Amino acid sequence: MSFINYSSREINCKIVYYGPGLCGKTTNLQYIYAKTNPEAKGKMISLETETERTLFFDFLPLSLGEIRGFKTRFHLYTVPGQVFYDASRKLILKGVDGVVFVADSQVERMEANVESLENLRDNLKEHGYDLNNIPYVVQYNKRDLPNAADVGYMRELLNPTDVPDYEAVATTGAGVFDTLKAVAKQVLIELKRTR
Amino acid sequence: MNSQLVLYEEEFRQITEICDMLHRDASAKAVFLVDKNGQLLANSGETAHLDTTSLASLTAGNIAATGGLAQLLGEKEFAIQVHEGERDNIHISLVGQRAILVIIFDERSSLGLVRLRVRKAGDVLSKIFDTINSKASEQGSTVFSEITDDDIDNLFGDM
């Protein structure tokens, strides 16, 4: 749910990075944080365990510039990927404007990808959203690993509705901004459509 | 889907006035009004040294987690939270099902005073949020229907 402030002339939107544990959601945000101009970003917050696994969420506020005199701000969130943090994942999806599903390309993580995608669909439904009707992109991460599955196969498994999808290596940044750009664009188009 | 939150000048001015009044009457250090989804709506007081965006996001996360706890226990919600620090304290309360009121106070004030002022301000704020909600469903904005694909592309020029 975007927030439009006519007084300060700002548009604020919320994007959530979803996916199975250790797929690279936090790494996506860390790369964006590292490569963004200081004036365009706020502080990145990570609520994590002692072993650097996401406990509640990561948060990164990002300013993209002006559109028709309105400052556009995107609030990027990640969810904790581990299965038992489902209650927290559900909370973070509240008021979401766009979703990025980060899939782990390693063959042995396919089941975890499928499970996480089903979980995303279910949790969105509880908030009254339908994954087929909201701004949504898929990222196939860790393409540099030797055990990466074929993209065609992953697409068939994880992107049956044929939404925009991107290959990525979040640790080097490949595909990270393409993914963000694609989802942010969809969110703004949706804003245009619904007003 | 949730309705979009649109804040117009008039209501923005009203909620800012209430934050200013609370800041004064509760002898608070700072007052914040945050949307339940983590957007900062208004603030007053000593906020210059604070990361207000992070504060808003974390407060909303906190309220969401507490709401989850309430549901597990069969409660509708826990409407008020207080955190005591060595120097500063935070009073967090829900307003009109839509917003979160955050008061930061120190020894110059007291929990009793903060509670009293928050209760009074909460009623007024709830009414303003009713207006905001009804305005949002009545009025559509033309600004966003005029956005072109070029406008959107231009945003990503240097990304």
Short mmCIF file of C-alpha atoms in Angstrom, two decimals:
data_model
loop_
_atom_site.label_atom_id
_atom_site.label_comp_id
_atom_site.label_asym_id
_atom_site.label_seq_id
_atom_site.Cartn_x
_atom_site.Cartn_y
_atom_site.Cartn_z
CA MET A 1 0.00 0.00 0.00
CA SER A 2 1.70 3.13 -1.17
CA PHE A 3 1.62 6.31 0.88
CA ILE A 4 1.21 9.62 -0.91
CA ASN A 5 1.88 12.80 1.03
CA TYR A 6 0.63 15.87 -0.82
CA SER A 7 2.05 18.19 1.81
CA SER A 8 5.67 17.06 1.53
CA ARG A 9 5.07 15.88 -2.07
CA GLU A 10 6.32 12.36 -1.55
CA ILE A 11 5.33 8.91 -2.80
CA ASN A 12 6.44 6.01 -0.60
CA CYS A 13 6.21 2.39 -1.74
CA LYS A 14 7.10 -0.91 -0.09
CA ILE A 15 8.94 -3.72 -1.87
CA VAL A 16 9.55 -7.10 -0.22
CA TYR A 17 12.29 -9.58 -1.17
CA TYR A 18 11.02 -13.10 -0.53
CA GLY A 19 12.64 -16.52 -0.95
CA PRO A 20 14.02 -19.59 0.85
CA GLY A 21 16.72 -19.41 3.52
CA LEU A 22 20.19 -18.41 2.28
CA CYS A 23 18.99 -17.58 -1.25
CA GLY A 24 20.57 -14.10 -1.14
CA LYS A 25 17.78 -11.67 -0.20
CA THR A 26 19.95 -9.79 2.29
CA THR A 27 22.87 -9.88 -0.16
CA ASN A 28 20.66 -8.12 -2.76
CA LEU A 29 19.95 -5.32 -0.29
CA GLN A 30 23.58 -5.11 0.80
CA TYR A 31 24.70 -4.69 -2.80
CA ILE A 32 22.08 -1.99 -3.45
CA TYR A 33 23.16 -0.24 -0.26
CA ALA A 34 26.85 -0.39 -1.21
CA LYS A 35 26.29 0.95 -4.72
CA THR A 36 23.81 3.75 -4.04
CA ASN A 37 24.80 7.40 -3.57
CA PRO A 38 24.82 8.39 0.11
CA GLU A 39 22.18 11.08 -0.50
CA ALA A 40 19.79 8.55 -2.06
CA LYS A 41 19.77 6.03 0.75
CA GLY A 42 18.98 5.86 4.44
CA LYS A 43 20.53 3.57 7.01
CA MET A 44 20.24 -0.15 6.31
CA ILE A 45 18.80 -2.02 9.26
CA SER A 46 19.34 -5.76 9.74
CA LEU A 47 17.58 -7.58 12.55
CA GLU A 48 19.62 -10.75 12.53
CA THR A 49 20.72 -13.62 14.75
CA GLU A 50 24.26 -13.97 16.09
CA THR A 51 25.07 -16.12 13.06
CA GLU A 52 23.93 -13.36 10.68
CA ARG A 53 20.72 -15.09 9.66
CA THR A 54 17.80 -12.70 9.26
CA LEU A 55 15.65 -12.85 12.40
CA PHE A 56 12.87 -10.40 11.55
CA PHE A 57 13.71 -8.25 8.52
CA ASP A 58 16.27 -6.11 6.74
CA PHE A 59 15.19 -2.61 5.81
CA LEU A 60 16.65 -0.17 3.30
CA PRO A 61 15.02 3.14 2.38
CA LEU A 62 15.91 4.35 -1.10
CA SER A 63 15.13 7.64 -2.92
CA LEU A 64 14.85 7.41 -6.68
CA GLY A 65 14.36 11.04 -7.61
CA GLU A 66 11.28 13.01 -8.61
CA ILE A 67 8.32 12.14 -10.74
CA ARG A 68 5.93 15.00 -11.61
CA GLY A 69 7.30 16.97 -8.67
CA PHE A 70 6.87 14.10 -6.20
CA LYS A 71 9.88 12.55 -4.49
CA THR A 72 9.69 8.78 -4.97
CA ARG A 73 10.90 6.66 -2.09
CA PHE A 74 11.08 2.89 -2.02
CA HIS A 75 11.29 0.99 1.24
CA LEU A 76 12.99 -2.35 0.60
CA TYR A 77 12.40 -5.18 3.05
CA THR A 78 13.58 -8.78 3.21
CA VAL A 79 11.83 -11.56 5.10
CA PRO A 80 13.56 -14.23 7.20
CA GLY A 81 13.86 -17.22 4.87
CA GLN A 82 14.05 -20.04 7.38
CA VAL A 83 10.85 -22.11 7.44
CA PHE A 84 10.06 -21.65 11.14
CA TYR A 85 9.91 -17.84 10.89
CA ASP A 86 6.62 -17.94 9.02
CA ALA A 87 4.74 -15.71 11.47
CA SER A 88 7.32 -12.95 10.91
CA ARG A 89 7.21 -13.36 7.12
CA LYS A 90 3.48 -12.87 7.17
CA LEU A 91 3.78 -9.61 9.12
CA ILE A 92 6.31 -8.12 6.74
CA LEU A 93 4.04 -8.63 3.70
CA LYS A 94 1.47 -6.31 5.22
CA GLY A 95 0.96 -3.29 2.97
CA VAL A 96 3.35 -4.54 0.28
CA ASP A 97 3.35 -2.82 -3.13
CA GLY A 98 5.69 -5.14 -5.00
CA VAL A 99 7.41 -8.50 -4.47
CA VAL A 100 10.74 -9.91 -5.65
CA PHE A 101 11.04 -13.67 -5.36
CA VAL A 102 14.72 -14.58 -5.05
CA ALA A 103 15.27 -18.20 -6.07
CA ASP A 104 18.41 -20.16 -5.24
CA SER A 105 19.71 -21.66 -8.50
CA GLN A 106 21.41 -24.64 -6.85
CA VAL A 107 19.74 -27.90 -7.96
CA GLU A 108 19.44 -29.14 -4.38
CA ARG A 109 17.50 -26.02 -3.36
CA MET A 110 14.69 -26.44 -5.92
CA GLU A 111 12.33 -28.00 -3.41
CA ALA A 112 13.00 -25.16 -0.97
CA ASN A 113 12.30 -22.65 -3.78
CA VAL A 114 8.97 -24.27 -4.61
CA GLU A 115 7.99 -24.46 -0.96
CA SER A 116 8.88 -20.81 -0.38
CA LEU A 117 6.93 -19.68 -3.46
CA GLU A 118 3.84 -21.56 -2.25
CA ASN A 119 4.33 -19.98 1.16
CA LEU A 120 4.49 -16.54 -0.48
CA ARG A 121 1.25 -17.18 -2.35
CA ASP A 122 -0.49 -18.37 0.85
CA ASN A 123 0.76 -15.52 3.00
CA LEU A 124 -0.22 -12.91 0.42
CA LYS A 125 -3.68 -14.45 0.27
CA GLU A 126 -4.06 -13.95 4.02
CA HIS A 127 -3.55 -10.23 3.46
CA GLY A 128 -6.04 -10.25 0.59
CA TYR A 129 -3.47 -10.08 -2.21
CA ASP A 130 -3.18 -12.36 -5.23
CA LEU A 131 0.37 -12.93 -6.50
CA ASN A 132 -1.03 -12.92 -10.06
CA ASN A 133 -2.33 -9.37 -9.66
CA ILE A 134 0.45 -7.48 -7.88
CA PRO A 135 3.78 -6.09 -9.14
CA TYR A 136 6.05 -9.12 -9.04
CA VAL A 137 9.39 -10.24 -10.51
CA VAL A 138 11.53 -13.37 -10.12
CA GLN A 139 15.29 -13.49 -9.72
CA TYR A 140 17.37 -16.63 -10.33
CA ASN A 141 20.29 -15.98 -8.02
CA LYS A 142 23.69 -17.68 -7.64
CA ARG A 143 24.08 -18.28 -11.40
CA ASP A 144 27.86 -18.50 -10.89
CA LEU A 145 27.71 -21.75 -8.93
CA PRO A 146 28.70 -24.98 -10.70
CA ASN A 147 25.58 -26.78 -9.45
CA ALA A 148 23.18 -24.13 -10.84
CA ALA A 149 20.09 -25.58 -12.49
CA ASP A 150 19.09 -24.76 -16.05
CA VAL A 151 17.21 -21.43 -16.27
CA GLY A 152 14.56 -22.91 -18.55
CA TYR A 153 13.83 -25.56 -15.95
CA MET A 154 13.66 -22.99 -13.13
CA ARG A 155 11.38 -20.79 -15.18
CA GLU A 156 8.99 -23.67 -15.75
CA LEU A 157 9.01 -24.53 -12.06
CA LEU A 158 8.97 -21.07 -10.48
CA ASN A 159 7.60 -18.67 -13.05
CA PRO A 160 4.56 -20.30 -14.67
CA THR A 161 2.83 -16.92 -15.10
CA ASP A 162 5.78 -15.56 -17.08
CA VAL A 163 6.46 -12.41 -15.06
CA PRO A 164 9.74 -10.53 -15.75
CA ASP A 165 12.65 -12.65 -14.50
CA TYR A 166 16.37 -12.04 -14.15
CA GLU A 167 19.52 -14.09 -13.72
CA ALA A 168 21.71 -12.77 -10.93
CA VAL A 169 24.84 -13.18 -8.86
CA ALA A 170 23.98 -10.99 -5.88
CA THR A 171 27.48 -11.22 -4.38
CA THR A 172 28.96 -9.44 -7.45
CA GLY A 173 25.82 -7.42 -8.14
CA ALA A 174 25.00 -8.95 -11.53
CA GLY A 175 21.26 -8.62 -12.14
CA VAL A 176 20.57 -6.94 -8.79
CA PHE A 177 19.64 -3.49 -10.13
CA ASP A 178 17.82 -4.97 -13.15
CA THR A 179 15.59 -6.82 -10.70
CA LEU A 180 14.96 -3.76 -8.53
CA LYS A 181 14.32 -1.55 -11.52
CA ALA A 182 11.79 -4.00 -12.94
CA VAL A 183 9.75 -4.28 -9.76
CA ALA A 184 9.91 -0.54 -9.01
CA LYS A 185 8.69 0.21 -12.52
CA GLN A 186 5.76 -2.17 -12.13
CA VAL A 187 4.85 -0.56 -8.80
CA LEU A 188 4.74 2.91 -10.39
CA ILE A 189 2.72 1.64 -13.36
CA GLU A 190 0.28 0.08 -10.89
CA LEU A 191 0.03 3.43 -9.07
CA LYS A 192 -0.79 5.10 -12.35
CA ARG A 193 -3.39 2.45 -13.17
CA THR A 194 -5.23 2.50 -9.85
CA ARG A 195 -5.49 6.26 -9.44
CA MET B 1 -6.20 -5.11 -1.22
CA ASN B 2 -5.56 -2.40 1.38
CA SER B 3 -6.54 1.08 0.36
CA GLN B 4 -3.79 3.53 -0.39
CA LEU B 5 -2.96 6.13 2.24
CA VAL B 6 -3.20 9.66 0.87
CA LEU B 7 -2.43 12.60 3.10
CA TYR B 8 -3.57 16.04 1.94
CA GLU B 9 -2.33 19.41 3.22
CA GLU B 10 -5.26 20.04 5.54
CA GLU B 11 -5.03 16.75 7.43
CA PHE B 12 -1.24 16.87 7.43
CA ARG B 13 -1.44 20.27 9.12
CA GLN B 14 -3.95 18.97 11.67
CA ILE B 15 -1.93 15.91 12.67
CA THR B 16 1.26 17.95 12.87
CA GLU B 17 -0.51 20.41 15.19
CA ILE B 18 -1.57 17.54 17.44
CA CYS B 19 1.99 16.20 17.53
CA ASP B 20 3.23 19.69 18.47
CA MET B 21 0.57 19.96 21.17
CA LEU B 22 1.45 16.53 22.59
CA HIS B 23 5.12 17.39 22.57
CA ARG B 24 4.35 20.46 24.66
CA ASP B 25 1.60 19.15 26.97
CA ALA B 26 3.26 15.82 27.75
CA SER B 27 6.66 17.47 28.25
CA ALA B 28 7.99 14.93 25.76
CA LYS B 29 11.33 14.95 23.97
CA ALA B 30 9.82 13.91 20.67
CA VAL B 31 6.52 12.77 19.20
CA PHE B 32 6.05 10.66 16.06
CA LEU B 33 3.00 9.54 14.20
CA VAL B 34 3.69 6.46 12.09
CA ASP B 35 1.51 4.53 9.67
CA LYS B 36 1.04 0.84 10.59
CA ASN B 37 2.98 -0.10 7.46
CA GLY B 38 6.05 1.81 8.60
CA GLN B 39 5.73 5.20 6.92
CA LEU B 40 6.40 8.30 8.99
CA LEU B 41 3.38 10.63 8.87
CA ALA B 42 4.38 13.50 11.17
CA ASN B 43 6.78 14.36 13.98
CA SER B 44 7.51 17.05 16.51
CA GLY B 45 10.22 17.93 19.04
CA GLU B 46 13.87 16.92 19.19
CA THR B 47 14.01 14.82 16.03
CA ALA B 48 17.03 16.28 14.23
CA HIS B 49 19.51 13.76 15.62
CA LEU B 50 17.19 10.78 15.09
CA ASP B 51 16.95 8.51 12.05
CA THR B 52 13.20 9.03 11.70
CA THR B 53 12.75 6.68 8.72
CA SER B 54 14.32 3.76 10.61
CA LEU B 55 12.38 4.66 13.74
CA ALA B 56 9.12 4.49 11.79
CA SER B 57 9.94 1.16 10.18
CA LEU B 58 11.07 -0.46 13.43
CA THR B 59 8.05 0.84 15.34
CA ALA B 60 5.71 -0.66 12.75
CA GLY B 61 7.62 -3.95 12.93
CA ASN B 62 7.35 -3.89 16.69
CA ILE B 63 3.59 -3.22 16.61
CA ALA B 64 3.10 -5.94 13.99
CA ALA B 65 5.02 -8.48 16.10
CA THR B 66 3.11 -7.50 19.25
CA GLY B 67 -0.17 -7.77 17.33
CA GLY B 68 0.87 -11.27 16.27
CA LEU B 69 1.55 -12.15 19.91
CA ALA B 70 -1.87 -10.79 20.92
CA GLN B 71 -3.61 -12.96 18.36
CA LEU B 72 -1.77 -16.05 19.59
CA LEU B 73 -3.12 -15.32 23.07
CA GLY B 74 -6.62 -14.66 21.80
CA GLU B 75 -6.38 -10.92 22.46
CA LYS B 76 -7.52 -8.41 19.85
CA GLU B 77 -4.42 -6.32 20.32
CA PHE B 78 -2.09 -4.84 22.92
CA ALA B 79 -2.90 -1.20 22.39
CA ILE B 80 -0.10 0.26 24.50
CA GLN B 81 3.59 -0.55 24.94
CA VAL B 82 6.12 1.17 27.14
CA HIS B 83 9.88 0.66 26.98
CA GLU B 84 12.00 2.03 29.81
CA GLY B 85 15.60 2.97 29.24
CA GLU B 86 18.24 4.42 31.56
CA ARG B 87 17.71 7.89 30.15
CA ASP B 88 14.84 7.85 27.68
CA ASN B 89 11.56 5.98 27.59
CA ILE B 90 9.22 5.20 24.71
CA HIS B 91 5.44 5.06 24.87
CA ILE B 92 3.86 3.41 21.82
CA SER B 93 0.11 3.29 21.24
CA LEU B 94 -2.30 2.45 18.44
CA VAL B 95 -4.53 5.18 17.04
CA GLY B 96 -7.68 4.51 15.07
CA GLN B 97 -6.53 1.10 13.76
CA ARG B 98 -4.38 2.88 11.23
CA ALA B 99 -1.56 4.71 12.93
CA ILE B 100 0.93 4.41 15.76
CA LEU B 101 1.70 7.23 18.15
CA VAL B 102 5.23 7.22 19.55
CA ILE B 103 6.25 9.46 22.47
CA ILE B 104 9.86 9.65 23.57
CA PHE B 105 10.21 11.14 27.05
CA ASP B 106 12.73 11.43 29.87
CA GLU B 107 12.73 12.47 33.54
CA ARG B 108 11.19 15.83 32.68
CA SER B 109 7.90 13.99 32.18
CA SER B 110 6.23 10.90 33.64
CA LEU B 111 4.42 7.84 32.37
CA GLY B 112 1.17 9.06 33.96
CA LEU B 113 1.29 12.41 32.21
CA VAL B 114 2.17 10.82 28.87
CA ARG B 115 -0.69 8.33 29.17
CA LEU B 116 -3.19 11.05 29.99
CA ARG B 117 -2.17 13.29 27.07
CA VAL B 118 -1.98 10.39 24.63
CA ARG B 119 -5.50 9.28 25.49
CA LYS B 120 -6.88 12.74 24.77
CA ALA B 121 -4.91 13.20 21.56
CA GLY B 122 -5.79 9.68 20.39
CA ASP B 123 -9.49 10.51 20.17
CA VAL B 124 -8.85 13.60 18.05
CA LEU B 125 -6.40 11.75 15.81
CA SER B 126 -8.90 8.92 15.26
CA LYS B 127 -11.41 11.44 13.91
CA ILE B 128 -8.83 12.93 11.55
CA PHE B 129 -8.03 9.44 10.26
CA ASP B 130 -11.72 8.89 9.58
CA THR B 131 -11.64 11.99 7.39
CA ILE B 132 -8.45 10.80 5.67
CA ASN B 133 -10.07 7.45 4.92
CA SER B 134 -13.27 8.93 3.57
CA LYS B 135 -11.37 11.47 1.45
CA ALA B 136 -9.25 8.69 0.00
CA SER B 137 -12.30 6.77 -1.14
CA GLU B 138 -14.01 9.87 -2.56
CA GLN B 139 -11.20 11.64 -4.36
CA GLY B 140 -8.93 10.21 -6.96
CA SER B 141 -5.73 12.01 -7.74
CA THR B 142 -5.06 13.14 -11.27
CA VAL B 143 -1.30 13.52 -10.77
CA PHE B 144 -0.63 9.83 -11.04
CA SER B 145 -2.91 9.08 -13.93
CA GLU B 146 -0.83 11.57 -15.90
CA ILE B 147 2.46 9.78 -15.27
CA THR B 148 3.95 8.64 -18.56
CA ASP B 149 6.24 5.70 -19.27
CA ASP B 150 8.98 8.26 -19.98
CA ASP B 151 8.56 9.76 -16.51
CA ILE B 152 9.08 6.32 -15.02
CA ASP B 153 12.06 5.51 -17.27
CA ASN B 154 13.70 8.85 -16.41
CA LEU B 155 13.72 7.89 -12.73
CA PHE B 156 16.07 5.03 -13.47
CA GLY B 157 18.43 7.01 -15.64
CA ASP B 158 21.51 6.65 -13.46
CA MET B 159 20.71 3.30 -11.91
#
